[in-house]
Coordinates of C-alpha atoms in Angstrom, one line a residue:
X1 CA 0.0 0.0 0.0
X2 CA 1.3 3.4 -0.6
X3 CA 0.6 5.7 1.9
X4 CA 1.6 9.0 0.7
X5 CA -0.2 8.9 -2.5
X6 CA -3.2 6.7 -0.3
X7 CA -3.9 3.8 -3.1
X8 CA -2.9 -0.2 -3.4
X9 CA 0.1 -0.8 -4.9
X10 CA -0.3 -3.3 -8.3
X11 CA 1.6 -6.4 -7.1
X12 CA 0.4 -8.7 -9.9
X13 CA 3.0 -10.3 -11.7
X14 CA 5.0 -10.0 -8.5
X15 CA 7.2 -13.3 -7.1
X16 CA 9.0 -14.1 -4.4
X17 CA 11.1 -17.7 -5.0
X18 CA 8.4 -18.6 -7.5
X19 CA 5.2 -17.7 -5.6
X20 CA 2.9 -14.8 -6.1
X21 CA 1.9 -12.7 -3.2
X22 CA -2.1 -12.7 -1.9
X23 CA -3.9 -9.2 -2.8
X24 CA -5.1 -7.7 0.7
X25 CA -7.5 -5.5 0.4
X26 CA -6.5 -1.9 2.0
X27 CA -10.1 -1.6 4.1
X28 CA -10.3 -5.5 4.4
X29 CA -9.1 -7.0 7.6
X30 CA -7.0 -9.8 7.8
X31 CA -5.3 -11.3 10.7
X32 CA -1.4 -10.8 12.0
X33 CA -0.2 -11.7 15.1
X34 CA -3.5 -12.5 16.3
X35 CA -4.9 -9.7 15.5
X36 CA -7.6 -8.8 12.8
X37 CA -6.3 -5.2 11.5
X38 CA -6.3 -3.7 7.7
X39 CA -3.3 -2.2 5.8
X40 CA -4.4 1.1 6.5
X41 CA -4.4 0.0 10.3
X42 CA -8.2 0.1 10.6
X43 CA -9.1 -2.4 13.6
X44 CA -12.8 -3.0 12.9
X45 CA -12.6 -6.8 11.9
X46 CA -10.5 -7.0 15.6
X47 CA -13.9 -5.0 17.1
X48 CA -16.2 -7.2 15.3
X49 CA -14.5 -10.6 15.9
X50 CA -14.3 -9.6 19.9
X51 CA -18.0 -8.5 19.9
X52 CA -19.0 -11.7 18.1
X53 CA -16.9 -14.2 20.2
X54 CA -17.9 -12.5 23.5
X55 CA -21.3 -13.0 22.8
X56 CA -20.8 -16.5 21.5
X57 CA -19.1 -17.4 24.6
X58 CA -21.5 -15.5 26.8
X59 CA -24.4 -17.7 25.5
X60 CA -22.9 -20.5 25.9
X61 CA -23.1 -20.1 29.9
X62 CA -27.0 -20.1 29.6
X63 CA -28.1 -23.3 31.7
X64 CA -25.0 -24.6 33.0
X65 CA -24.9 -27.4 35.9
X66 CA -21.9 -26.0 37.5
X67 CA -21.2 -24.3 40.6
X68 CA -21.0 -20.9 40.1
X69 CA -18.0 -20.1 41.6
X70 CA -16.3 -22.2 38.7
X71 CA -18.6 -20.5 35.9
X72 CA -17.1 -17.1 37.1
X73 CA -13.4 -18.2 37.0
X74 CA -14.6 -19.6 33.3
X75 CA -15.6 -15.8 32.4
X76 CA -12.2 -14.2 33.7
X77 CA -10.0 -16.8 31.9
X78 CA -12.0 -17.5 28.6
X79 CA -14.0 -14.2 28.0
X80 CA -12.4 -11.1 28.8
X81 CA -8.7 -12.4 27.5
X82 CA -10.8 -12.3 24.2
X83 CA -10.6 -8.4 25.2
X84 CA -7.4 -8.4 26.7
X85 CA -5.2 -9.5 24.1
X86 CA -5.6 -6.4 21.9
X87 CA -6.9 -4.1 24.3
X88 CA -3.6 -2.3 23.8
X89 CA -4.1 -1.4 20.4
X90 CA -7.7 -1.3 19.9
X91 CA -9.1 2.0 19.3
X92 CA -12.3 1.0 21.4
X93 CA -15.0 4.6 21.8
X94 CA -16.1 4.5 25.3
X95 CA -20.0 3.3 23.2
X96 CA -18.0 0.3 22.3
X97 CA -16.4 -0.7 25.9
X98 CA -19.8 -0.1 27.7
X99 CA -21.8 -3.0 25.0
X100 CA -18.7 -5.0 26.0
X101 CA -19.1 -4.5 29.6
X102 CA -22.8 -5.3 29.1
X103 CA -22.2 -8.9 27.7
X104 CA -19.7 -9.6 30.7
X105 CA -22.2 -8.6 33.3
X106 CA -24.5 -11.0 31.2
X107 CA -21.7 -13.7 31.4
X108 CA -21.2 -13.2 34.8
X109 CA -25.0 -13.1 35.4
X110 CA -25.4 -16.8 33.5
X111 CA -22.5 -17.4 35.8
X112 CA -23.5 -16.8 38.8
X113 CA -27.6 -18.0 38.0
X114 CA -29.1 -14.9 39.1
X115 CA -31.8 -13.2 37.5
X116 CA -31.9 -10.3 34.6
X117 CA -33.0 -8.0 36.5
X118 CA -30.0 -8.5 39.4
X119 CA -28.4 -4.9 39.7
X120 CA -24.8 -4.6 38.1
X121 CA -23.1 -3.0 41.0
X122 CA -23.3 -6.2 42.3
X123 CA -20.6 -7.3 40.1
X124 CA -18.8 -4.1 39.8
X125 CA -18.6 -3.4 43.3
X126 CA -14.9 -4.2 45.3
X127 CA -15.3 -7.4 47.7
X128 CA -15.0 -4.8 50.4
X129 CA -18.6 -3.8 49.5
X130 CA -19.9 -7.2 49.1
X131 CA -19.3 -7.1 45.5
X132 CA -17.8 -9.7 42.9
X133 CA -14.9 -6.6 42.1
X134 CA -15.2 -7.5 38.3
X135 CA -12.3 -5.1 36.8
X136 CA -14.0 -2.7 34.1
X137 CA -12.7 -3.0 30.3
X138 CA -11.2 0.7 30.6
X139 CA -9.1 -0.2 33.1
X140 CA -8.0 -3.9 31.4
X141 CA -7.2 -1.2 28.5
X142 CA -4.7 0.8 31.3
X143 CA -3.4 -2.6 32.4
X144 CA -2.1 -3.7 28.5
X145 CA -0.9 0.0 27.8
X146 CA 1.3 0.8 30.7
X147 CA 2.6 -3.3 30.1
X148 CA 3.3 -2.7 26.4
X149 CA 5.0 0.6 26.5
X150 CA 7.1 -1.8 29.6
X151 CA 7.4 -3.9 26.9
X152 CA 8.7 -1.5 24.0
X153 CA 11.0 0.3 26.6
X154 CA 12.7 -2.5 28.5
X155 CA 16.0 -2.4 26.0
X156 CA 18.0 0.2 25.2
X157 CA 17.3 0.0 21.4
X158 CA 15.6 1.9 18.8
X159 CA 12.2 0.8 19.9
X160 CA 12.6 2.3 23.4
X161 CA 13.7 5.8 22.0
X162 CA 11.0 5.9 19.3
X163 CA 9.0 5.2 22.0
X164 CA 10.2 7.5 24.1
X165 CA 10.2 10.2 21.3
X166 CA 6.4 10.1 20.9
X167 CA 5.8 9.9 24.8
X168 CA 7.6 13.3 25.2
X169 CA 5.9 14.6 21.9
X170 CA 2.5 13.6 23.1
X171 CA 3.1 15.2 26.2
X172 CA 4.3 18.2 24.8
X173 CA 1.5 18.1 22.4
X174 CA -1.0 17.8 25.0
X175 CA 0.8 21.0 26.8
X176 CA 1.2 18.7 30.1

């Protein structure tokens, strides 16, 4: 893709030891890493994947003959990691984070066999307040951000001060 004239580069007739490359769509998502991103860098087939699989996993709760102690520990370690592994570098609108928040609370509902209707501070509330202290997506989103840029600035390489570089220019930006 070229960026500075913002069109698909022609690749056909293109070979690398014999083989042609795939044609990847610049708006189509395709997966790298684990991740479901376009070559422009648009994450909408990561959002859409997340929102389907959290719902898919969320249903499948519904009913369950287990106590619900162990359905809860299923939602921490098989439904919000679906979040957690590109929470980092999701650009998730705060819209977006609450309807994923909504189909935890109806994971951990299914979980826990409790009705509907069962207010959601009772999950959201710290064990100090008799609550189930379920940790909200915005700050699983703080969590993956300050342990990336740990990640990107544990060397002393060029990742670290390109890191660095934008830090300082998005606080100087920012006028902090």
């Amino acid at each position: 893709y070229d960026f500075r004239q913002d069109r698909a580069l022609v690749v056909k007739g293109l070979t690398i030891k014999g083989g042609s490359l795939t044609y990847l769509k610049p708006d189509e998502p395709f997966k790298y890493l684990g991740i479901r991103m376009s070559i422009k860098g648009g994450m909408h087939g990561e959002k859409k994947y997340i929102r389907e699989q959290t719902m898919k996993m969320a249903n499948m709760l519904a009913g369950h003959q287990y106590h619900p102690q162990q359905m809860h520990w299923v939602v921490k370690v098989a439904i919000e990691p679906i979040f957690r592994y590109s929470a980092a570098l999701v650009d998730w609108t705060s819209k977006e984070i609450k309807e994923i928040e909504k189909v935890w609370l109806q994971a951990y509902k299914k979980a826990w066999r409790v009705k509907k209707s069962t207010p959601g501070v009772t999950f959201w509330a710290s064990r100090q307040y008799a609550g189930l202290d379920i940790i909200p997506a915005k700050a699983i989103i703080t969590q993956e951000i300050i342990s990336l840029v740990q990640q990107c600035t544990a060397l002393d390489d060029d990742l670290n001060k390109i890191m660095r570089y934008d830090i300082q220019r998005a606080v100087r930006d920012l006028g902090v």
